Coordinates of C-alpha atoms and ligand atoms in Angstrom, one line a residue:
M1 CA 90.6 62.8 54.8
E2 CA 92.1 65.6 52.7
T3 CA 94.8 63.4 51.2
S4 CA 92.3 60.7 50.2
I5 CA 90.3 62.8 47.7
P6 CA 93.1 63.1 45.1
A7 CA 93.9 59.4 45.6
Q8 CA 90.3 58.5 44.9
G9 CA 90.4 60.8 41.8
V10 CA 93.4 59.1 40.4
L11 CA 91.8 55.7 41.0
A12 CA 88.7 56.8 39.2
D13 CA 90.7 58.1 36.3
T14 CA 92.6 54.9 36.0
L15 CA 89.4 52.9 36.2
F16 CA 87.8 55.1 33.6
H17 CA 90.7 54.6 31.3
H18 CA 90.6 50.8 31.7
A19 CA 86.8 50.8 31.1
V20 CA 87.2 52.8 27.9
E21 CA 90.1 50.6 26.7
Q22 CA 88.2 47.4 27.4
S23 CA 84.8 48.6 26.1
A24 CA 83.3 46.5 23.2
I25 CA 82.1 49.8 21.7
A26 CA 84.4 51.6 19.3
I27 CA 85.3 54.9 21.1
A28 CA 87.1 57.9 19.5
I29 CA 87.9 61.3 20.9
T30 CA 88.5 64.1 18.4
D31 CA 89.2 67.7 18.3
A32 CA 86.7 70.3 17.0
N33 CA 87.5 69.4 13.4
A34 CA 87.0 65.7 13.9
S35 CA 90.8 65.0 13.9
V36 CA 91.4 61.9 16.0
L37 CA 93.1 62.3 19.4
Y38 CA 92.3 58.9 20.8
V39 CA 90.8 55.6 19.8
N40 CA 90.3 52.5 21.9
P41 CA 91.1 48.9 20.9
A42 CA 87.5 48.1 19.9
Y43 CA 87.8 51.0 17.4
C44 CA 90.9 49.3 15.9
N45 CA 89.2 45.9 15.9
I46 CA 86.2 47.2 14.0
T47 CA 87.9 49.5 11.5
G48 CA 91.1 47.5 11.0
Y49 CA 93.3 50.5 11.6
A50 CA 96.0 50.7 14.3
A51 CA 95.7 53.6 16.6
S52 CA 98.9 55.2 15.2
E53 CA 97.3 55.1 11.7
V54 CA 94.3 57.2 12.6
I55 CA 95.7 59.6 15.3
G56 CA 95.8 63.1 13.8
R57 CA 93.6 62.1 10.8
N58 CA 90.0 63.2 10.2
Q59 CA 87.2 60.8 11.0
S60 CA 86.2 61.1 7.4
L61 CA 88.8 58.5 6.6
L62 CA 86.2 56.0 7.7
S63 CA 83.6 57.4 5.2
Y64 CA 82.6 55.0 2.4
R65 CA 81.6 58.0 0.4
K66 CA 78.1 56.8 0.0
T67 CA 76.5 58.3 3.1
P68 CA 74.4 61.3 1.8
K69 CA 75.9 64.7 2.5
S70 CA 72.7 65.7 4.2
V71 CA 73.4 63.2 7.0
Y72 CA 76.8 64.8 7.7
R73 CA 75.2 68.2 7.6
E74 CA 72.7 67.1 10.3
L75 CA 75.5 65.6 12.3
W76 CA 77.5 68.8 12.3
A77 CA 74.5 71.0 12.8
A78 CA 73.7 69.1 16.0
L79 CA 77.2 69.3 17.2
A80 CA 77.4 73.1 16.4
A81 CA 74.3 73.5 18.5
G82 CA 76.1 71.7 21.4
K83 CA 73.9 68.6 21.0
S84 CA 74.5 64.9 20.6
W85 CA 73.8 63.2 17.3
S86 CA 73.0 59.6 16.7
G87 CA 72.5 57.8 13.4
R88 CA 73.8 55.3 11.0
L89 CA 76.7 55.9 8.5
L90 CA 78.2 53.7 5.9
N91 CA 81.9 53.3 6.8
R92 CA 84.9 51.7 5.2
R93 CA 87.4 49.5 7.0
K94 CA 91.1 49.7 6.3
D95 CA 90.7 46.7 3.9
G96 CA 88.1 48.6 2.0
T97 CA 85.1 46.6 3.0
P98 CA 82.0 48.5 4.0
Y99 CA 80.2 48.2 7.3
I100 CA 77.2 50.0 8.9
A101 CA 78.2 52.1 11.9
E102 CA 75.7 53.1 14.5
L103 CA 77.3 56.3 15.8
T104 CA 76.7 58.6 18.6
V105 CA 78.7 61.8 18.7
T106 CA 78.7 64.0 21.8
P107 CA 80.4 67.3 22.3
V108 CA 82.7 67.2 25.4
L109 CA 83.2 70.6 27.1
T110 CA 85.8 71.0 29.8
P111 CA 84.0 72.0 33.0
G112 CA 85.0 75.4 34.3
D113 CA 86.4 76.4 30.9
P114 CA 83.5 77.4 28.7
L115 CA 85.8 79.1 26.2
G116 CA 88.1 76.1 26.0
D117 CA 88.4 73.9 22.9
V118 CA 85.5 71.7 22.2
H119 CA 86.2 68.0 21.8
Y120 CA 83.9 65.2 20.5
L121 CA 83.3 61.8 21.8
G122 CA 82.3 59.3 19.1
M123 CA 81.0 55.9 20.0
H124 CA 80.0 53.4 17.3
R125 CA 79.0 49.7 16.9
D126 CA 79.2 47.6 13.8
V127 CA 75.5 46.9 13.1
T128 CA 76.0 45.3 9.6
E129 CA 74.6 41.9 10.7
E130 CA 71.7 43.5 12.6
H131 CA 70.8 45.5 9.5
R132 CA 71.1 42.3 7.3
Q133 CA 68.7 40.5 9.6
A134 CA 66.3 43.4 9.6
C135 CA 66.4 43.6 5.8
L136 CA 65.8 39.8 5.5
L137 CA 62.8 40.1 7.8
L138 CA 61.5 43.1 5.9
N139 CA 62.1 41.4 2.6
S140 CA 60.3 38.2 3.6
K141 CA 57.5 40.3 5.1
Q142 CA 57.1 42.2 1.9
L143 CA 57.3 39.0 -0.1
I144 CA 54.7 37.3 2.0
E145 CA 52.5 40.4 1.8
S146 CA 52.8 40.6 -2.0
V147 CA 52.2 36.9 -2.4
V148 CA 49.2 37.0 -0.1
S149 CA 47.7 40.1 -1.8
V150 CA 47.9 38.8 -5.3
A151 CA 47.5 35.1 -4.6
P152 CA 44.1 33.7 -5.8
I153 CA 43.7 32.2 -2.3
A154 CA 41.7 33.8 0.4
F155 CA 43.2 33.8 3.9
A156 CA 42.1 35.0 7.3
L157 CA 44.1 35.0 10.5
M158 CA 41.8 34.4 13.4
V159 CA 42.0 34.6 17.2
G160 CA 39.6 32.1 18.5
N161 CA 37.1 31.1 15.9
T162 CA 35.2 34.3 15.4
E163 CA 37.6 37.2 15.3
V164 CA 39.5 37.9 12.1
V165 CA 42.6 40.0 12.8
L166 CA 44.2 39.9 9.3
D167 CA 43.0 39.0 5.8
N168 CA 43.8 39.6 2.2
P169 CA 42.0 41.0 -0.9
A170 CA 40.8 37.6 -2.1
Y171 CA 39.2 37.1 1.3
R172 CA 37.4 40.4 1.2
K173 CA 36.2 39.6 -2.4
L174 CA 34.9 36.3 -1.0
A175 CA 33.0 38.2 1.7
G176 CA 31.3 40.3 -1.1
D177 CA 30.5 37.3 -3.2
L178 CA 28.9 35.4 -0.4
G179 CA 27.2 38.4 1.0
V180 CA 28.6 37.8 4.5
K181 CA 30.8 40.0 6.7
E182 CA 33.2 37.2 7.8
P183 CA 33.3 34.2 5.4
A184 CA 35.7 32.6 7.9
V185 CA 33.0 32.3 10.5
L186 CA 30.7 30.7 7.9
V187 CA 33.5 28.3 6.9
I188 CA 34.2 27.3 10.5
D189 CA 30.5 26.8 11.0
T190 CA 30.2 24.6 7.9
L191 CA 33.3 22.5 8.9
K192 CA 31.8 22.0 12.3
K193 CA 28.6 20.7 10.8
S194 CA 30.2 18.6 8.1
M195 CA 33.1 17.2 10.2
G196 CA 31.4 16.9 13.6
E197 CA 33.6 15.4 16.3
S198 CA 36.8 15.3 14.2
F199 CA 36.6 19.1 13.8
K200 CA 36.1 19.5 17.5
H201 CA 39.1 17.3 18.2
A202 CA 41.3 19.1 15.6
F203 CA 40.2 22.5 17.1
A204 CA 40.8 21.4 20.7
H205 CA 44.3 20.0 20.0
R206 CA 45.4 22.6 17.4
R207 CA 45.7 20.0 14.7
P208 CA 45.9 21.2 11.1
L209 CA 43.2 20.5 8.6
I210 CA 44.2 20.0 5.0
A211 CA 42.0 20.7 1.9
Q212 CA 38.6 20.1 3.5
E213 CA 36.0 20.8 0.9
V214 CA 33.3 23.3 1.6
H215 CA 30.5 24.1 -0.7
F216 CA 28.3 27.2 -0.6
Q217 CA 25.1 27.7 -2.5
R218 CA 24.4 31.3 -2.9
P219 CA 20.7 32.2 -3.1
G220 CA 20.1 33.3 -6.7
G221 CA 23.9 32.9 -7.5
D222 CA 26.4 30.4 -8.6
D223 CA 27.6 27.6 -6.4
R224 CA 31.1 27.9 -5.0
W225 CA 33.4 25.2 -3.8
Y226 CA 36.5 25.7 -1.7
H227 CA 39.4 23.7 -0.4
C228 CA 39.8 24.9 3.1
S229 CA 43.0 24.4 5.2
V230 CA 43.5 25.3 8.8
S231 CA 46.8 25.7 10.6
W232 CA 47.9 27.1 13.9
F233 CA 50.7 29.2 15.2
E234 CA 51.7 30.7 18.5
E235 CA 52.7 34.3 18.7
H236 CA 55.3 35.1 21.4
S237 CA 54.5 38.3 23.1
S238 CA 56.7 41.3 22.3
S239 CA 55.9 43.0 25.6
P240 CA 59.0 43.7 27.8
D241 CA 57.3 42.2 30.8
S242 CA 57.2 38.8 29.1
F243 CA 60.9 39.0 28.1
Y244 CA 61.7 36.2 30.6
G245 CA 58.3 34.6 30.5
D246 CA 56.6 32.6 27.8
A247 CA 53.4 34.6 27.1
T248 CA 52.0 33.3 23.8
R249 CA 48.8 33.8 21.8
D250 CA 47.2 31.2 19.6
Y251 CA 46.3 32.2 16.0
M252 CA 44.4 30.1 13.5
L253 CA 45.2 30.6 9.8
L254 CA 42.4 29.7 7.5
V255 CA 43.2 29.4 3.8
L256 CA 40.5 29.0 1.2
H257 CA 41.3 27.9 -2.3
D258 CA 38.5 28.3 -4.9
I259 CA 38.1 25.0 -6.7
T260 CA 34.8 26.0 -8.3
T261 CA 36.1 25.7 -11.9
L262 CA 37.5 22.2 -11.2
R263 CA 34.2 21.2 -9.5
R264 CA 32.1 22.5 -12.4
Q265 CA 34.1 20.4 -14.9
E266 CA 33.7 17.4 -12.6
E267 CA 30.0 18.3 -12.2
A268 CA 29.5 18.4 -16.0
L269 CA 31.1 15.0 -16.3
R270 CA 29.1 13.6 -13.4
M271 CA 25.8 15.0 -14.9
S272 CA 26.4 13.4 -18.2
V273 CA 27.2 10.0 -16.5
M274 CA 24.1 10.5 -14.3
R275 CA 22.0 11.3 -17.4
E276 CA 23.1 8.1 -19.1
H277 CA 22.5 6.1 -15.9
L278 CA 19.1 7.7 -15.5
S279 CA 17.9 7.0 -19.0
A280 CA 18.9 3.3 -18.5
T281 CA 17.2 3.3 -15.1
E282 CA 14.1 5.1 -16.4
L283 CA 13.8 2.5 -19.1
T284 CA 13.8 -0.3 -16.5
D285 CA 11.5 1.7 -14.2
A286 CA 9.1 2.2 -17.1
L287 CA 9.1 -1.5 -17.8
R288 CA 8.7 -2.3 -14.2
E289 CA 5.8 0.2 -13.9
S290 CA 4.1 -1.1 -17.1
L291 CA 4.4 -4.7 -16.0
S292 CA 3.1 -3.9 -12.5
A293 CA 0.2 -2.1 -14.1
A294 CA -0.5 -5.0 -16.4
V295 CA -0.5 -7.4 -13.4
F296 CA -2.7 -5.0 -11.5
Q297 CA -5.1 -4.7 -14.5
L298 CA -5.2 -8.4 -15.1
Q299 CA -5.7 -9.3 -11.5
G300 CA -9.3 -7.8 -11.5
P301 CA -10.8 -9.8 -14.3
V302 CA -9.0 -13.0 -13.1
N303 CA -10.6 -12.4 -9.6
L304 CA -14.0 -12.0 -11.2
I305 CA -13.6 -15.2 -13.2
A306 CA -12.6 -17.0 -10.1
V307 CA -15.7 -15.7 -8.3
A308 CA -17.9 -16.7 -11.2
A309 CA -16.4 -20.2 -11.3
G310 CA -17.0 -20.5 -7.6
L311 CA -20.6 -19.5 -7.9
Q312 CA -21.2 -21.9 -10.8
R313 CA -19.5 -24.8 -8.8
R314 CA -21.7 -24.1 -5.8
R315 CA -24.8 -23.9 -8.0
L316 CA -24.3 -27.2 -9.8
G317 CA -22.9 -29.2 -6.9
P318 CA -19.9 -31.6 -6.9
G319 CA -19.0 -33.9 -9.8
T320 CA -20.5 -31.8 -12.5
N321 CA -19.1 -31.7 -16.0
D322 CA -20.6 -28.3 -16.9
P323 CA -18.8 -26.9 -19.9
L324 CA -19.2 -23.3 -18.7
L325 CA -17.6 -24.1 -15.4
Q326 CA -14.8 -25.8 -17.2
A327 CA -14.3 -22.8 -19.4
L328 CA -14.3 -20.5 -16.4
E329 CA -11.7 -22.7 -14.6
E330 CA -9.5 -22.8 -17.7
A331 CA -9.8 -19.0 -18.1
R332 CA -8.9 -18.5 -14.4
I333 CA -5.9 -20.8 -14.7
A334 CA -4.8 -19.1 -17.9
G335 CA -5.2 -15.7 -16.3
E336 CA -3.2 -16.7 -13.1
N337 CA -0.5 -18.2 -15.3
A338 CA -0.3 -15.0 -17.3
I339 CA -0.1 -13.0 -14.1
T340 CA 2.8 -15.3 -12.8
T341 CA 4.6 -15.0 -16.1
L342 CA 4.2 -11.2 -16.0
R343 CA 5.4 -11.0 -12.4
D344 CA 8.5 -13.1 -13.2
T345 CA 9.4 -10.7 -16.0
I346 CA 9.3 -7.6 -13.8
P347 CA 12.9 -6.4 -13.4
P348 CA 14.1 -6.6 -9.8
E349 CA 14.4 -3.4 -7.8
P350 CA 18.1 -2.3 -7.9
V351 CA 20.2 -2.4 -4.7
I352 CA 20.7 1.2 -3.6
A353 CA 23.8 2.4 -1.8
V354 CA 23.4 4.4 1.4
S355 CA 25.8 7.2 2.2
P356 CA 25.8 10.8 3.7
V357 CA 23.7 12.9 1.5
N358 CA 23.3 16.7 1.2
L359 CA 19.8 17.5 0.0
N360 CA 21.0 20.8 -1.4
E361 CA 23.3 18.9 -3.8
V362 CA 20.5 16.4 -4.7
I363 CA 18.1 19.2 -5.5
R364 CA 20.7 21.1 -7.5
D365 CA 21.4 17.9 -9.5
V366 CA 17.7 17.5 -10.1
L367 CA 17.3 21.1 -11.3
M368 CA 20.3 20.7 -13.6
L369 CA 18.8 17.5 -15.0
E370 CA 15.4 19.1 -15.5
T371 CA 16.7 22.3 -17.0
S372 CA 15.5 21.6 -20.5
S373 CA 12.0 20.5 -19.4
L374 CA 11.7 23.5 -17.1
L375 CA 12.8 25.8 -20.0
A376 CA 10.5 24.1 -22.5
A377 CA 7.5 24.6 -20.1
G378 CA 8.5 28.2 -19.4
V379 CA 8.8 27.6 -15.7
T380 CA 10.7 30.1 -13.6
V381 CA 12.6 28.4 -10.8
D382 CA 13.3 30.1 -7.5
W383 CA 15.8 27.8 -5.7
Q384 CA 16.5 29.0 -2.1
P385 CA 19.0 26.6 -0.5
A386 CA 19.9 26.8 3.1
R387 CA 23.4 28.2 3.2
V388 CA 24.5 25.3 5.4
L389 CA 22.5 22.1 5.4
P390 CA 23.5 19.2 7.5
V391 CA 24.0 15.9 5.7
M392 CA 21.6 13.1 6.2
M393 CA 22.1 9.4 5.7
G394 CA 20.3 8.0 2.7
S395 CA 20.3 7.0 -0.9
G396 CA 21.3 9.9 -3.1
E397 CA 19.9 8.0 -6.1
A398 CA 16.5 7.4 -4.5
L399 CA 16.3 11.0 -3.2
R400 CA 17.2 12.3 -6.7
S401 CA 14.3 10.2 -8.1
L402 CA 12.0 11.6 -5.4
F403 CA 12.7 15.2 -6.2
R404 CA 12.8 14.6 -9.9
Q405 CA 9.3 13.2 -9.6
L406 CA 8.1 16.2 -7.6
V407 CA 9.6 18.6 -10.2
T408 CA 8.1 16.7 -13.1
N409 CA 4.7 16.7 -11.4
A410 CA 5.0 20.5 -10.8
V411 CA 6.0 21.1 -14.4
E412 CA 3.1 18.9 -15.7
A413 CA 0.7 20.6 -13.4
M414 CA 1.6 24.1 -14.6
N415 CA 2.1 23.2 -18.3
L416 CA -1.6 23.6 -19.1
K417 CA -2.9 25.5 -22.1
G418 CA -3.5 29.1 -21.2
W419 CA -2.0 28.7 -17.7
S420 CA 0.2 31.8 -17.2
A421 CA 1.6 31.4 -13.6
R422 CA 4.5 29.1 -14.0
N423 CA 6.7 29.4 -10.9
L424 CA 8.5 26.7 -9.0
L425 CA 9.9 27.6 -5.6
I426 CA 12.2 25.1 -3.8
R427 CA 13.5 26.0 -0.4
S428 CA 15.7 24.0 2.0
A429 CA 16.2 24.6 5.7
S430 CA 17.4 22.8 8.8
R431 CA 15.5 22.9 12.0
E432 CA 15.8 21.0 15.2
G433 CA 17.8 18.1 13.8
R434 CA 15.7 17.8 10.7
V435 CA 16.2 18.9 7.1
E436 CA 13.1 20.6 5.7
I437 CA 12.3 21.0 2.0
E438 CA 9.5 22.9 0.4
V439 CA 8.4 22.3 -3.2
C440 CA 5.9 24.8 -4.2
D441 CA 4.3 25.3 -7.7
S442 CA 1.8 27.9 -9.0
G443 CA -0.3 25.3 -10.8
P444 CA -4.0 24.5 -10.1
G445 CA -3.1 22.7 -6.8
I446 CA -4.6 19.4 -5.4
P447 CA -8.1 19.5 -4.0
D448 CA -8.4 18.8 -0.3
H449 CA -10.3 15.5 -0.7
L450 CA -7.4 14.1 -2.8
R451 CA -4.5 15.2 -0.6
L452 CA -4.0 11.7 0.8
K453 CA -5.4 9.7 -2.2
V454 CA -2.7 11.1 -4.6
F455 CA -0.1 9.0 -2.7
E456 CA -1.9 5.7 -3.4
P457 CA -0.4 3.5 -6.2
F458 CA -2.0 4.0 -9.6
F459 CA -4.0 7.0 -8.6
S460 CA -3.8 9.8 -11.0
T461 CA -5.9 13.0 -11.5
K462 CA -4.8 13.0 -15.1
K463 CA -6.7 11.7 -18.1
G464 CA -6.8 7.9 -18.2
G465 CA -7.4 7.6 -14.4
R466 CA -6.1 4.3 -13.2
G467 CA -3.5 2.8 -15.5
T468 CA 0.3 3.0 -15.8
R469 CA 0.1 6.6 -14.5
G470 CA -0.1 7.3 -10.8
M471 CA 3.0 5.5 -9.5
G472 CA 5.0 8.8 -9.0
L473 CA 3.7 10.0 -5.7
S474 CA 3.4 6.5 -4.4
M475 CA 7.1 6.0 -5.2
V476 CA 7.9 9.4 -3.5
Q477 CA 6.0 8.3 -0.4
E478 CA 7.9 5.0 -0.3
I479 CA 11.3 6.8 -0.5
V480 CA 10.3 9.3 2.1
S481 CA 9.2 6.5 4.5
R482 CA 12.4 4.6 3.9
H483 CA 14.3 7.7 5.0
R484 CA 12.0 8.0 8.1
G485 CA 10.8 11.3 6.6
V486 CA 7.4 13.0 6.4
I487 CA 5.7 14.3 3.3
F488 CA 2.4 16.2 3.2
I489 CA 0.6 18.6 1.0
D490 CA 0.0 21.9 2.7
S491 CA -3.8 22.3 2.8
G492 CA -3.6 25.9 3.7
Y493 CA -1.8 26.9 0.6
T494 CA -4.0 28.4 -2.1
G495 CA -1.5 29.6 -4.7
G496 CA -1.0 26.1 -6.2
C497 CA 0.5 23.0 -4.7
R498 CA 2.9 23.2 -1.8
I499 CA 4.5 19.9 -0.8
M500 CA 6.4 19.8 2.5
L501 CA 9.0 17.2 3.3
N502 CA 11.3 16.7 6.2
F503 CA 13.9 14.1 7.1
P504 CA 15.8 13.4 10.3
V505 CA 19.6 14.1 10.2
R506 CA 20.2 11.6 13.0
S507 CA 22.3 8.6 12.3
E508 CA 19.7 6.0 13.3
T509 CA 18.3 6.4 9.8
T510 CA 21.3 4.4 8.6
V511 CA 20.0 1.2 10.2
E512 CA 16.7 1.4 8.3
L513 CA 18.5 2.2 5.1
E514 CA 21.0 -0.6 5.2
T515 CA 18.3 -2.8 4.0
F516 CA 17.1 -0.3 1.4
K517 CA 16.8 -2.3 -1.8
Ligands
FAD601 P1 83.3 67.1 5.1 O1 83.9 68.1 4.2 O2 84.1 66.6 6.2 O3 81.9 67.6 5.7 C1 80.7 67.4 5.2 C2 79.7 68.4 5.9 O4 80.0 68.6 7.2 C3 79.8 69.8 5.2 O5 78.5 70.3 5.1 C4 80.6 70.6 6.2 O6 80.3 72.0 6.2 C5 80.3 69.9 7.5 N1 81.5 70.0 8.4 C6 82.6 69.3 8.3 N2 83.5 69.6 9.3 C7 82.8 70.5 10.1 C8 83.2 71.1 11.3 N3 84.4 70.9 11.9 N4 82.3 72.0 11.8 C9 81.1 72.2 11.2 N5 80.7 71.6 10.1 C10 81.6 70.7 9.5 N6 82.2 60.3 9.4 C11 82.1 59.1 8.9 O7 81.9 59.0 7.6 N7 82.2 58.0 9.6 C12 82.5 58.1 11.0 O8 82.6 57.1 11.7 C13 82.6 59.4 11.6 N8 82.8 59.5 12.9 C14 82.9 60.8 13.4 C15 83.2 60.9 14.8 C16 83.3 62.2 15.3 C17 83.6 62.3 16.8 C18 83.1 63.3 14.5 C19 83.2 64.7 15.1 C20 82.8 63.2 13.2 C21 82.7 61.9 12.6 N9 82.4 61.8 11.2 C22 82.4 60.5 10.7 C23 82.2 62.9 10.3 C24 83.4 63.2 9.6 O9 84.2 64.1 10.4 C25 83.1 63.9 8.3 O10 82.4 65.1 8.5 C26 82.3 63.1 7.3 O11 83.0 61.8 7.2 C27 82.2 63.7 5.9 O12 83.4 63.9 5.4 P2 83.6 64.6 4.0 O13 85.0 64.7 3.8 O14 82.7 64.0 3.0 O15 82.9 66.0 4.2

């Protein structure tokens, strides 16, 4: 037993020597002044020096002379206090090339000889590549951060579809502009409503969405349009317990690009085209209305002549040559011919295209088209659109005519001499699968007994009574019915005239409207 202890000690020394020699870490042992006593092969590999070239020389031969003096001071202060020091130094290889050394220096005291010479054990790795990678990462992070913070696009990084974990200044500005805490939630909600099943599918399968347009109408503010893109990425967990696992977390990146300026330019163009189209349509409509009125007006006397002729024929009996009867018959035939001729000249109703329609957009168009007449009549408009309104199937053109008529009626009703209250409130909302619109003016209102009558053709409360006037609300009623909607005048409203409309959002409306001519 006694003889085996030194034998084990020798073996351990040999093993230790081999371990140090074969270590991949550069190891140096120096005296108290950092003069090299020993280096291992890894040291020679990294520095390019042979052991014989460094033995007896100071470790400072590795200095690239760019490491701040303060670093060396810290190093030596730690060693002087009998402590280890770790840090990074800029070293120079034998060939002059620099490398970053991650160095740990430890004082080595000989046990049982506290007064003996101190030695130092230096161990270092070349971490140049590691540093380069870290710098690349940091640079790209800073680049991304600066692009993201100055870019005119708003972005939000979300977990699930409600929690925003990261955003940028443009996003926060958007939150202020829209008056909501998380615009991302509003955008997702809008996309869900506008895209329906395809959004659900994209969301469930983590499919990207590219440049989906979303439009917000801010109460009392400008409209805003955005191109919205959604992409997904998986974050791998950095927790040590998932080092050999595959723990991931899904993130949704929402990017919003403000296209309001572009849309406004397009809108201005669209408005001018629409104005031209409307003036042509209005001309035809006016012609159709006048001819229909003429037919209507003519039909009464012709009917009376027919009745008079019938009475005369019955009074005189068959085979009579009575000149009055002949005159009456001729007048009846001439009248009927005139009616037929007039009917034939009535321009046909145009074929109207059916498509998904957002009533907020329709009403906005109408208000823009009517701006000059509203201003001329001194009418104050309070437009309160629902922030998100589901689209309905219908004819944009017909619905525009409908709301134009209601706005025109409201302006005419309030534009009375001496009438001071001139306010028009239009509000949209969506409730239980229906889109609801309220058009409310502060004019004299419609008396209760006329609330149904005003929807009859040729009925008008304005001077002239029956005539070419009075087709407006009848046309409105017709368009509402075609869209399976409901229109009524609120009898309980006393501050003027309040017209309530609602339309189904369901797709069955399509069937009815396919034949909408
Ligand atoms: P120096 O004149 O050597 O010293 C700079 C500062 O350190 C001064 O403030 C000085 O007062 C203080 N200082 C120097 N020697 C001592 C000492 N013996 N006791 C107390 N304070 C002292 N340097 C590298 O650049 N690269 C290396 O890889 C490296 N490895 C090292 C490994 C070991 C084990 C040890 C002990 C030191 C190592 N050094 C290394 C430090 C090196 O010895 C030099 O201190 C350093 O390179 C600065 O050299 P210098 O000639 O510029 O300045």
